[in-house]
Short mmCIF file of C-alpha atoms in Angstrom, two decimals:
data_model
loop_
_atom_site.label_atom_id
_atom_site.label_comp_id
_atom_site.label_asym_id
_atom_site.label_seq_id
_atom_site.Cartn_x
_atom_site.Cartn_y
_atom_site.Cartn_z
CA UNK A 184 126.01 28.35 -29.78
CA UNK A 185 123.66 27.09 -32.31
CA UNK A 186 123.50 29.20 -35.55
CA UNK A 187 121.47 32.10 -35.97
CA UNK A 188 120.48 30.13 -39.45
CA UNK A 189 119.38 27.12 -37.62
CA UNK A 190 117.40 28.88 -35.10
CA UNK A 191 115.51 30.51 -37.20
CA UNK A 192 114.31 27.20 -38.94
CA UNK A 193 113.26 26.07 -35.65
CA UNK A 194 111.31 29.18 -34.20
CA UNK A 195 109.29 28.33 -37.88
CA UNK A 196 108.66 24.62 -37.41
CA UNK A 197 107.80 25.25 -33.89
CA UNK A 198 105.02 28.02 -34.72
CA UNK A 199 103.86 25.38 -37.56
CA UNK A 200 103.43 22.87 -34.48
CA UNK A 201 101.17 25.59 -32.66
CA UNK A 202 99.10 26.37 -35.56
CA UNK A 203 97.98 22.72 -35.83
CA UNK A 204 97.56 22.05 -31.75
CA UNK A 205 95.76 24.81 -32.38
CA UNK A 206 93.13 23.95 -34.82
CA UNK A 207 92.82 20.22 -32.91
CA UNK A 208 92.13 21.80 -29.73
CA UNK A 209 89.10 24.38 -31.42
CA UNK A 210 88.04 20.97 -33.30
CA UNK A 211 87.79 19.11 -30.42
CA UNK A 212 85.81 22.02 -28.66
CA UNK A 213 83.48 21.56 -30.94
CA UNK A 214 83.31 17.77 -30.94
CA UNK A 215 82.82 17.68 -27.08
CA UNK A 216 80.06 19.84 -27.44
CA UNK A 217 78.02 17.57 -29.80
CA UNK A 218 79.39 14.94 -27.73
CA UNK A 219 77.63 16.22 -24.75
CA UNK A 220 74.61 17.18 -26.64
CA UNK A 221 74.40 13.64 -27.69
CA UNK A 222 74.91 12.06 -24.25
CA UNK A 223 72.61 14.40 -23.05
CA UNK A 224 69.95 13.11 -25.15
CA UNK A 225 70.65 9.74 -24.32
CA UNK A 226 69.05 10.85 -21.19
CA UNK A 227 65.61 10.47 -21.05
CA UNK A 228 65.33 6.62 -22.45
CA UNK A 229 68.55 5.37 -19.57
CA UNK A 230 66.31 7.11 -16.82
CA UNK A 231 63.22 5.33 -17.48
CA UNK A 232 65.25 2.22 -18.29
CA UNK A 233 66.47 2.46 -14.91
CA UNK A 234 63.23 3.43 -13.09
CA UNK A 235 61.23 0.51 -14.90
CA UNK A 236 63.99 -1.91 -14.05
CA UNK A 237 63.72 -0.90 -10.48
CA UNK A 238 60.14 -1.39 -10.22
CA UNK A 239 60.24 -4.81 -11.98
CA UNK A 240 63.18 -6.00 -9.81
CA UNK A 241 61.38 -4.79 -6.69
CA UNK A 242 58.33 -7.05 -7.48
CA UNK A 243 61.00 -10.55 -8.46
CA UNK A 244 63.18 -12.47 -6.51
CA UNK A 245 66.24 -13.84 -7.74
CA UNK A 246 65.97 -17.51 -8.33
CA UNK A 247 67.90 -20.33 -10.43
CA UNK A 248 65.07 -20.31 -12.56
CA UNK A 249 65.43 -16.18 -13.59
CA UNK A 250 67.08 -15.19 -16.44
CA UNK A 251 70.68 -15.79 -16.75
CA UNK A 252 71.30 -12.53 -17.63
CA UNK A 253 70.42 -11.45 -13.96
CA UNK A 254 71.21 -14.36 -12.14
CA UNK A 255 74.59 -15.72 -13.18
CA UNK A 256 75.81 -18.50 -14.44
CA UNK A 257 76.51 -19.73 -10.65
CA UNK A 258 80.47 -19.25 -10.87
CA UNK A 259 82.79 -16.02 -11.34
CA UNK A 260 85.76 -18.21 -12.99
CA UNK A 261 86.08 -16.74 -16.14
CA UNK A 262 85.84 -12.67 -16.75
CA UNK A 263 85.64 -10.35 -19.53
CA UNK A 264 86.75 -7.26 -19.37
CA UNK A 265 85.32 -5.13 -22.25
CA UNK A 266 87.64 -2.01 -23.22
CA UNK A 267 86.31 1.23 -24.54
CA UNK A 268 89.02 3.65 -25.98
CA UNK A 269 88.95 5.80 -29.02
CA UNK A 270 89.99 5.03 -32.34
CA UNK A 271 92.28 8.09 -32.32
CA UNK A 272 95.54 9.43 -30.23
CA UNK A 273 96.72 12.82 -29.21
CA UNK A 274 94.20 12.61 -26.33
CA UNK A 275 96.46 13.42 -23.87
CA UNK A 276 96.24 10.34 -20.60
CA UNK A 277 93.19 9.36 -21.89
CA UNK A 278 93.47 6.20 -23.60
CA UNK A 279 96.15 5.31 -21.36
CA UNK A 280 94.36 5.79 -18.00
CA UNK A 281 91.56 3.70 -19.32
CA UNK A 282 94.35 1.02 -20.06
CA UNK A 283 96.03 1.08 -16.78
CA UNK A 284 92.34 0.70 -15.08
CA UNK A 285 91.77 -2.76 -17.05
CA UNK A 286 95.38 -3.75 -16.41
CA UNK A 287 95.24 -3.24 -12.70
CA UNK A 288 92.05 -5.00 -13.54
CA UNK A 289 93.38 -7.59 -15.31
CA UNK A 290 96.21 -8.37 -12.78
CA UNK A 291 93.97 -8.57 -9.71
CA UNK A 292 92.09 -11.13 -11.01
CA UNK A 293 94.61 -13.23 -12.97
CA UNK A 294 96.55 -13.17 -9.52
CA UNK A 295 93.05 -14.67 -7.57
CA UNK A 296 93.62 -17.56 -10.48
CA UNK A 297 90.90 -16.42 -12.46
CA UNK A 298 90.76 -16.74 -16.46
CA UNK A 299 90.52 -13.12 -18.06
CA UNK A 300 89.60 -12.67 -21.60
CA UNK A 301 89.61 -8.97 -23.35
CA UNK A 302 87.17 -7.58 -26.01
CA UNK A 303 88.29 -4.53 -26.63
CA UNK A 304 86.41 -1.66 -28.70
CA UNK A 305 88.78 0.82 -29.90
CA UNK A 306 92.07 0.17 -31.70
CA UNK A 307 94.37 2.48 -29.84
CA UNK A 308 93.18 0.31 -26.60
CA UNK A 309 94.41 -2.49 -28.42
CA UNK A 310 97.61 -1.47 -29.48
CA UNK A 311 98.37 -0.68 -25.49
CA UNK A 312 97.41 -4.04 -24.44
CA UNK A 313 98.91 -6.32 -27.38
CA UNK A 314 102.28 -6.16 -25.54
CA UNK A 315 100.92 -7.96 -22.32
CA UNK A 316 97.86 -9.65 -23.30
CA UNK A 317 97.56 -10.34 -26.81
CA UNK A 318 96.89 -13.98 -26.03
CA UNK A 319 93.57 -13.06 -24.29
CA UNK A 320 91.67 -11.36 -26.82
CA UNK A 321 88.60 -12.79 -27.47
CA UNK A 322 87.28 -9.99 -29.72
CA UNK A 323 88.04 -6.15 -30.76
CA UNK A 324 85.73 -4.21 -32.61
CA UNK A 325 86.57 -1.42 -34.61
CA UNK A 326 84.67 1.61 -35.17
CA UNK A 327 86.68 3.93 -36.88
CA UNK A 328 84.16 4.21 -39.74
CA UNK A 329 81.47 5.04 -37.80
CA UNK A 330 81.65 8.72 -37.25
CA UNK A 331 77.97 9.47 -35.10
CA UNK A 332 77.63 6.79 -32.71
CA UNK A 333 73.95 5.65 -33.22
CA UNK A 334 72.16 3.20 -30.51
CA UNK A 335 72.34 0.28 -33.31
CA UNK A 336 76.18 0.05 -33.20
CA UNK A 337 76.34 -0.25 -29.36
CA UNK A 338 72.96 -2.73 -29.43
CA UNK A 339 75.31 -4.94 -32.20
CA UNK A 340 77.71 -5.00 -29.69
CA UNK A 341 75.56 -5.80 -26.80
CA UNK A 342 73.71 -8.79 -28.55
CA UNK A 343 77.17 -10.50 -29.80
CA UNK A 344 78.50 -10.32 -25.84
CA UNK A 345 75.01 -11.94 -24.62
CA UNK A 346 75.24 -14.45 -27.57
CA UNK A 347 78.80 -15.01 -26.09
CA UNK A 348 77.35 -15.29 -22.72
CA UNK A 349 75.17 -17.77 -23.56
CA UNK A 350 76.84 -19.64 -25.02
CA UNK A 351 78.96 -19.88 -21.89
CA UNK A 352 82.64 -18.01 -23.13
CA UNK A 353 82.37 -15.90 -19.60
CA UNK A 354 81.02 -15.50 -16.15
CA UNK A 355 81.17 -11.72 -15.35
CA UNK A 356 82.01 -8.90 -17.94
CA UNK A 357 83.10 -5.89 -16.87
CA UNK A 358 83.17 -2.74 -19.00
CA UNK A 359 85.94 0.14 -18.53
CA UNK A 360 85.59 3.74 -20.13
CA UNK A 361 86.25 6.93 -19.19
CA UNK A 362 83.17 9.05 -17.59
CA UNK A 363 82.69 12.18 -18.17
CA UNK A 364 82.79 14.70 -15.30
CA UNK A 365 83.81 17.65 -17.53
CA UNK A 366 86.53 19.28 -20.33
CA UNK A 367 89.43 19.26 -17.73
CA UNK A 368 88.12 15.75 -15.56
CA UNK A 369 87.97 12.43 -16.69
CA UNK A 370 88.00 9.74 -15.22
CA UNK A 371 88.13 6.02 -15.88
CA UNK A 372 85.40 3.70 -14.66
CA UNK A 373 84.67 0.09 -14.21
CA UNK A 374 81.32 -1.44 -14.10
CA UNK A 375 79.76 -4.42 -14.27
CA UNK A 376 77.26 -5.17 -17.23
CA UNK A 377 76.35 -8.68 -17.41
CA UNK A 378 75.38 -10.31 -14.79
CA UNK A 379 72.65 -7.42 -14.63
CA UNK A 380 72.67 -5.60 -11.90
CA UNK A 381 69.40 -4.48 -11.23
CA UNK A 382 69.12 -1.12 -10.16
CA UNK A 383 67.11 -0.35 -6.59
CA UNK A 384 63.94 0.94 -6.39
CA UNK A 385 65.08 4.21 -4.16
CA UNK A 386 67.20 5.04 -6.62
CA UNK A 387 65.00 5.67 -9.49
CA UNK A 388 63.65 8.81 -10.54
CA UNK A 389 60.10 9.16 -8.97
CA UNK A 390 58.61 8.55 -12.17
CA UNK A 391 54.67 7.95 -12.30
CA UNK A 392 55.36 4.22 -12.50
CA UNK A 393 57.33 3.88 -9.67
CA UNK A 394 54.32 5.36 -7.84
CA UNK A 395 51.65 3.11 -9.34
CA UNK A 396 53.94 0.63 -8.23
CA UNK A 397 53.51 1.54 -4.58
CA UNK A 398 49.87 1.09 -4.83
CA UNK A 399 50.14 -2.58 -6.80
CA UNK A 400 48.07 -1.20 -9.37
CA UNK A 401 49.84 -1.59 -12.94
CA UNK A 402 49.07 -4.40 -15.46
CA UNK A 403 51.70 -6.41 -17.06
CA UNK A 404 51.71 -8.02 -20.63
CA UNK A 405 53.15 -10.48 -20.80
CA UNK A 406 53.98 -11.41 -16.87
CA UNK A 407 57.10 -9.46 -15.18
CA UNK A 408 59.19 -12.64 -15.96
CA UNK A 409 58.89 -12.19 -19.59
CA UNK A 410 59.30 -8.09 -19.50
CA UNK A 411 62.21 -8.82 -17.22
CA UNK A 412 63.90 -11.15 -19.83
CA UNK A 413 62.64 -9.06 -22.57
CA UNK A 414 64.37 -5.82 -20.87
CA UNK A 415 67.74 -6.97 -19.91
CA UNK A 416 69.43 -7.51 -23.03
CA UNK A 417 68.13 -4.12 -23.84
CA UNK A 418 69.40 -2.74 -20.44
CA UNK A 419 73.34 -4.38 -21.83
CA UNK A 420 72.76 -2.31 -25.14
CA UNK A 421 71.73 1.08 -23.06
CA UNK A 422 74.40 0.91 -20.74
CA UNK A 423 76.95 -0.13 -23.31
CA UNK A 424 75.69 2.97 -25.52
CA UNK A 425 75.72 5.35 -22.64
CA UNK A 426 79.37 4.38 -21.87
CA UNK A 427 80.66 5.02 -25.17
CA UNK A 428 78.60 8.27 -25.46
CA UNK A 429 80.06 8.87 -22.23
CA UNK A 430 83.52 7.82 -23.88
CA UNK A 431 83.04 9.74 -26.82
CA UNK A 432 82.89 13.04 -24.62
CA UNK A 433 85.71 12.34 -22.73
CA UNK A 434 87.97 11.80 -25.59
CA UNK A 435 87.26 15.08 -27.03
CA UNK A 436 87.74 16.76 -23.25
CA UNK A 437 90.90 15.16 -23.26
CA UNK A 438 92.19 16.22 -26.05
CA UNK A 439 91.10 19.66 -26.11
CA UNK A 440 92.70 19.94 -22.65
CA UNK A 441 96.00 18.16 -24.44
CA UNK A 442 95.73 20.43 -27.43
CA UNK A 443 95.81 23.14 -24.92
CA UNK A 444 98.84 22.39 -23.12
CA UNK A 445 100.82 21.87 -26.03
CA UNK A 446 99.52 25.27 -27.57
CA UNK A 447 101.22 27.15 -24.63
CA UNK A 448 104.08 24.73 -24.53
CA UNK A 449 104.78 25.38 -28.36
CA UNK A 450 104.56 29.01 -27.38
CA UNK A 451 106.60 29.05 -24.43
CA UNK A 452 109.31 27.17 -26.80
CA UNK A 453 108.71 30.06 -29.47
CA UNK A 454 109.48 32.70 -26.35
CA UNK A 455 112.85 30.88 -25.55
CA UNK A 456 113.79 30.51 -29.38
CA UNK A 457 113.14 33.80 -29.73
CA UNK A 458 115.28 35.59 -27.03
CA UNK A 459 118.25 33.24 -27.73
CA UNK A 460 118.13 34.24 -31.32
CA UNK A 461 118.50 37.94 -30.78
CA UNK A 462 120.89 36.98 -27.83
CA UNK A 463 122.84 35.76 -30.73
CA UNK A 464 122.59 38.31 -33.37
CA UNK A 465 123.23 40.79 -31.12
CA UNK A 466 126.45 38.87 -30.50
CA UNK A 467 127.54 38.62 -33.65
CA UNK A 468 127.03 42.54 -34.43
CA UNK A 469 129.54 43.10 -31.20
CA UNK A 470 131.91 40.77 -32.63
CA UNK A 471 132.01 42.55 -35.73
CA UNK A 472 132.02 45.79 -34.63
CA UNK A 473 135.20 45.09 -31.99
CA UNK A 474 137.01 43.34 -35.13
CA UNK A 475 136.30 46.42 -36.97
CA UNK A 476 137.06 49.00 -33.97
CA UNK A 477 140.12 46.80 -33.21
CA UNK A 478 141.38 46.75 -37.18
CA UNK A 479 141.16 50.79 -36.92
CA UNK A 480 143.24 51.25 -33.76
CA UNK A 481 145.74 48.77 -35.35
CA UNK A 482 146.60 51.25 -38.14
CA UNK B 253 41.39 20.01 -24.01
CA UNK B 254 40.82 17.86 -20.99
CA UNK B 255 40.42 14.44 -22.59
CA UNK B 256 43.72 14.46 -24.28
CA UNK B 257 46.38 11.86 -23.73
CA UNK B 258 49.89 12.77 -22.94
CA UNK B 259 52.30 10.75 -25.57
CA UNK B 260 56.02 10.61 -25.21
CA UNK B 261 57.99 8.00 -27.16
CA UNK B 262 61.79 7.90 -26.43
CA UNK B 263 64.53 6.38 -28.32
CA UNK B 264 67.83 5.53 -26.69
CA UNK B 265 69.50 8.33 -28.68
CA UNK B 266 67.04 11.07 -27.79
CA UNK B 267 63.44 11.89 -27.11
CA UNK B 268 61.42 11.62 -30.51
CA UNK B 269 57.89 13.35 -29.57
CA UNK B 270 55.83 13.98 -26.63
CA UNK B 271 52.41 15.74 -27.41
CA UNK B 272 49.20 15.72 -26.46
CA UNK B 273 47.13 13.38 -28.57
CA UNK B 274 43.70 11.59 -28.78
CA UNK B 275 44.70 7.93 -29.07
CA UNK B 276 47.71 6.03 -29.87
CA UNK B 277 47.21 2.33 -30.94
CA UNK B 278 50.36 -0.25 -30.10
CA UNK B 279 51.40 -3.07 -31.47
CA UNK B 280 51.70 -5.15 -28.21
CA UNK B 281 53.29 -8.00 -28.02
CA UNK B 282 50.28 -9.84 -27.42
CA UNK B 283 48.08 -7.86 -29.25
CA UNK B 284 47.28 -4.62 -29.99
CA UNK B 285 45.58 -2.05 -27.91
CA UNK B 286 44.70 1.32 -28.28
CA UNK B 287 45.40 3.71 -25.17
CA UNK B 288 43.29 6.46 -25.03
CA UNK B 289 43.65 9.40 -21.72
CA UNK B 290 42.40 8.03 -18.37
CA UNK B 291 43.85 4.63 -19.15
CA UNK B 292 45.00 2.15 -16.49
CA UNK B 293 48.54 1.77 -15.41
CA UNK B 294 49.91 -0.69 -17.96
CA UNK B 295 53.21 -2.47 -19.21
CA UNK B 296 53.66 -3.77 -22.33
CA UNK B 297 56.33 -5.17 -24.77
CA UNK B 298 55.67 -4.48 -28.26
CA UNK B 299 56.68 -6.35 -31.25
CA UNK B 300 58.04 -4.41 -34.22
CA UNK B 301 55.27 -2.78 -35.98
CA UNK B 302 54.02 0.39 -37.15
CA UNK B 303 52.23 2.28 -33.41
CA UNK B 304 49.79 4.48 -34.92
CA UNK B 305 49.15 8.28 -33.65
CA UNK B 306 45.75 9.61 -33.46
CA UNK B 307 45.82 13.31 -33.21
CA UNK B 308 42.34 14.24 -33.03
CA UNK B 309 39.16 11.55 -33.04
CA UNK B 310 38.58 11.68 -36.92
CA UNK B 311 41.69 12.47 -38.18
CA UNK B 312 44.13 9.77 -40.28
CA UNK B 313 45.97 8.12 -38.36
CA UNK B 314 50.08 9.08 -38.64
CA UNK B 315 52.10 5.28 -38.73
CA UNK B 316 55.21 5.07 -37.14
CA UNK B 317 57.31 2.45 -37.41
CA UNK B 318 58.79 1.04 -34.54
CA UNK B 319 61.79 -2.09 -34.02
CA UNK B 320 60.24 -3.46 -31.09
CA UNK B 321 60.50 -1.59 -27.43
CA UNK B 322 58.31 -1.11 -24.64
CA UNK B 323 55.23 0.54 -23.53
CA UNK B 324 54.58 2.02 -20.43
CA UNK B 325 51.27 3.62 -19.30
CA UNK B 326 50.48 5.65 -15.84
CA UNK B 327 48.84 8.84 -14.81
CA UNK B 328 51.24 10.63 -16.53
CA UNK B 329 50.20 9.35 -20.50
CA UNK B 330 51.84 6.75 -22.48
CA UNK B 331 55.40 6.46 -22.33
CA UNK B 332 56.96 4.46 -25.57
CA UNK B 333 60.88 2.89 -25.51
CA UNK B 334 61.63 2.42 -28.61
CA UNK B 335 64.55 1.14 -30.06
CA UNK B 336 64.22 2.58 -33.37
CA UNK B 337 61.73 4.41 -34.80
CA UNK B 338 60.79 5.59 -38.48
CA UNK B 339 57.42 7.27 -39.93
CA UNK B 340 56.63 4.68 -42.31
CA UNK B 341 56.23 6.88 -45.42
CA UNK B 342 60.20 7.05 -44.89
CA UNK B 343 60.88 3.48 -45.44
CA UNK B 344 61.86 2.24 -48.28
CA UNK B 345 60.96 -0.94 -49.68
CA UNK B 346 63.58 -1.38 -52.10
CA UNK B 347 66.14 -0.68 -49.68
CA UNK B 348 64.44 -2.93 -46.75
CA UNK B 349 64.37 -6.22 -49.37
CA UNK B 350 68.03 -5.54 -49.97
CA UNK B 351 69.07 -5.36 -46.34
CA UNK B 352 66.58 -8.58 -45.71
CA UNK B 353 68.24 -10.99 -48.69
CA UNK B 354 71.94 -9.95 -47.38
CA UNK B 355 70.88 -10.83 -44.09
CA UNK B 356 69.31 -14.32 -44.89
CA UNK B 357 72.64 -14.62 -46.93
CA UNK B 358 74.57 -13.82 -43.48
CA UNK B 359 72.03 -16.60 -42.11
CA UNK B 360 72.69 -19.07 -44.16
CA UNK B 361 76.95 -18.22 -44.52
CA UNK B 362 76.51 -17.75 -40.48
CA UNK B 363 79.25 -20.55 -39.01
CA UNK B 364 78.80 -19.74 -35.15
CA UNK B 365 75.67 -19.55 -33.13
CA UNK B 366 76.37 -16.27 -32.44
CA UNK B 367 76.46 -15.00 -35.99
CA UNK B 368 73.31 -17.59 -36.89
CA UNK B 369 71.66 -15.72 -33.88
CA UNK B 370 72.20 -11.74 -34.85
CA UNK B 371 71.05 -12.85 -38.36
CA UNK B 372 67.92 -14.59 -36.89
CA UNK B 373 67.34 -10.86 -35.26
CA UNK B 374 67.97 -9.18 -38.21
CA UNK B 375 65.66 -10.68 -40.63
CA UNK B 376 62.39 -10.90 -37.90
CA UNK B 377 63.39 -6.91 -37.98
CA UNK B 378 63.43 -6.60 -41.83
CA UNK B 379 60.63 -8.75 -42.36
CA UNK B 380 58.11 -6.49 -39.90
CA UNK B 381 58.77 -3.67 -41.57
CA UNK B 382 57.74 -5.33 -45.16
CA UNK B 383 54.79 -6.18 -43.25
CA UNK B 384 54.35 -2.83 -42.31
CA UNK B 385 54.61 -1.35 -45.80
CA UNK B 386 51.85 -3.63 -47.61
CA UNK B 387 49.27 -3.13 -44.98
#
């Protein structure tokens, strides 16, 4: 039976515990929702992105001579699997089910004798894959200074993978992060960003271009070629910013729903605590009474 | 207001402005053009320049700069992608040649292609919006 002195100290350094899960889980309430605010207004420039794409790509056909950004670099030997994770724990699974996607990832390919490289953004992504593939980082970028995420960061990002491209240090690159379906879902995605993937024409918004398109009627400057090549670097950087954005959210859902957990958790633990301390005290006022009670009849 | 053109530019982080306006001109990238309501379904790239925003016929012009993008016109009005985009009385030139020696510093310290290459960016960038300033 632990002391009545020693539970006490523990019932207050468990309640200390609640009052700070606490405060991280109203924090990250708030964070999520300028997180979604933010990825909401990333919106309107991915949509017509995506609907301009469509009607470009509907009008080319994939040749040696198009870009290599959409056509390949005629092999799928070596891949890079870009990791988005946050910068900070306590998220709950978050970082970890990201993790386990690009392992699984990782694995598949390595086991199809394929060369894997990582460029991870996000240090507590690193940490989780140092043990197993340390030897594979090409690149990690860190962005715990940055505190709003503005398109320029991603776009940085974006050109220094299509300079890598290029210059031929990978075939395919695949980026993992978590999307956001909502505070309590997550869940971890894989898609591929370079070679583009262009998007098809059915699937665009019926935007007023797409329409004009129908009819053959718009004008290009320069030709589609050059719009194309112009447009899918940019297209990288979009999708690149919409994924963290999309990250960004999903951290803060994760660890408000985290915070939660361990909120009632601490306060089960406080509930338990409690009862066996008065269990005990109430024990120890028996005891002395029957040693008192007993001394009397003695006499 | 029937002849009025319908102007929306966009940046990747959120929607900027979308009015109704007389005339926008745009810094295409092979040349500039004005669009004015009624005009013809059009695609452009632009280089980075200052667009500027005609609100009425007479009025001054308001200059905004933008880091390069992409123009789209159809029925709808004038749809602008911009990258980044500043009014132009907000940029500041002593700031601007700062950021442009560093970066022809980076250019010339640059070891990689990769680094010579996002330098190379970076100074085109820097050096349109000087351009911008004096005109």
């Amino acid at each position: 039976m632990p002391s009545l002195k020693s539970l006490k100290v523990r019932i207050t350094s468990v309640k200390s515990t609640q009052k700070i899960t606490k405060a991280m889980k109203m924090v990250a309430a708030a964070k999520l929702r300028r997180a979604q605010e933010a990825a909401e207004a990333a919106r309107p420039y991915a949509e017509r992105m995506t609907s301009v794409l469509a009607s470009l790509g509907s009008r080319i056909t994939v040749g040696p001579e198009s870009p290599r950004l959409l056509a390949g670099t005629g092999s799928d030997q070596v891949h890079l699997l870009v990791v988005a994770t946050s910068e900070r724990g306590l998220a709950g699974a978050f970082n970890t089910n990201i993790v386990r996607a690009a392992r699984r990832t990782a694995d598949r390919l390595l086991a199809e004798g394929k060369t894997v490289k990582f460029y991870l953004i996000g240090k507590k992504g690193r940490a989780q894959l140092a043990r197993t593939h340390r030897d594979r980082f090409l690149h990690t970028v860190d962005l715990t200074h940055v505190k709003r995420l503005a398109f320029t960061d991603a776009s940085e990002i974006a050109e220094e993978l299509i300079a890598r491209y290029e210059a031929g240090e990978f075939d395919v690159a695949h980026l993992f992060y978590a999307r956001f379906q909502s505070a309590l879902v997550q869940e971890p995605t894989v898609k591929q960003i370079i070679p583009v993937e262009l998007p098809q024409a059915g699937a665009a918004t019926a935007t007023g271009a797409v329409a004009a398109e129908m009819s053959g009627s718009v004008d290009y400057e320069p030709d589609e070629e050059e719009i194309l090549a112009e447009l899918l670097p940019r297209n990288v950087a979009v999708q690149l910013f919409r994924a963290l954005l999309e990250n960004a959210a999903s951290e803060q859902g994760s660890r408000m729903t985290a915070m939660d957990n361990a909120t009632r958790n601490a306060g089960d633990m406080i509930n338990r605590l409690t009862i066996t301390y008065n269990r005990t005290r109430q024990a120890a006022i028996t005891k002395e009474l029957i040693e008192i009670i007993s001394g009397a009849e003695a006499l | 207001m029937a002849d009025k053109l319908h102007f929306s530019l966009v940046s990747p982080e959120r929607a900027l402005r979308s009015d109704e306006v007389h005339m926008v001109v745009v810094p295409g990238s092979e040349g500039d053009f004005g669009v004015l309501a009624g005009h013809a379904p059009f695609m452009s790239t632009i280089r980075p320049g200052a667009i500027q925003v005609f609100a009425e016929a007479e009025s001054a012009p308001a200059r905004i700069f933008i880091d390069g993008g992409f123009a789209e016109v159809n029925e709808g009005g004038l749809t602008i992608l911009a990258e980044a985009a500043l009014p132009v009385e907000e940029l500041e030139p002593e700031a601007i040649a700062r950021d442009l020696s560093n970066a022809r510093e980076d250019l010339r310290d640059a070891k990689t292609d990769v680094e010579r290459s996002l330098a190379e960016r970076r100074i085109a960038r820097f050096e349109a919006m000087q351009a911008t300033i004096t005109n």
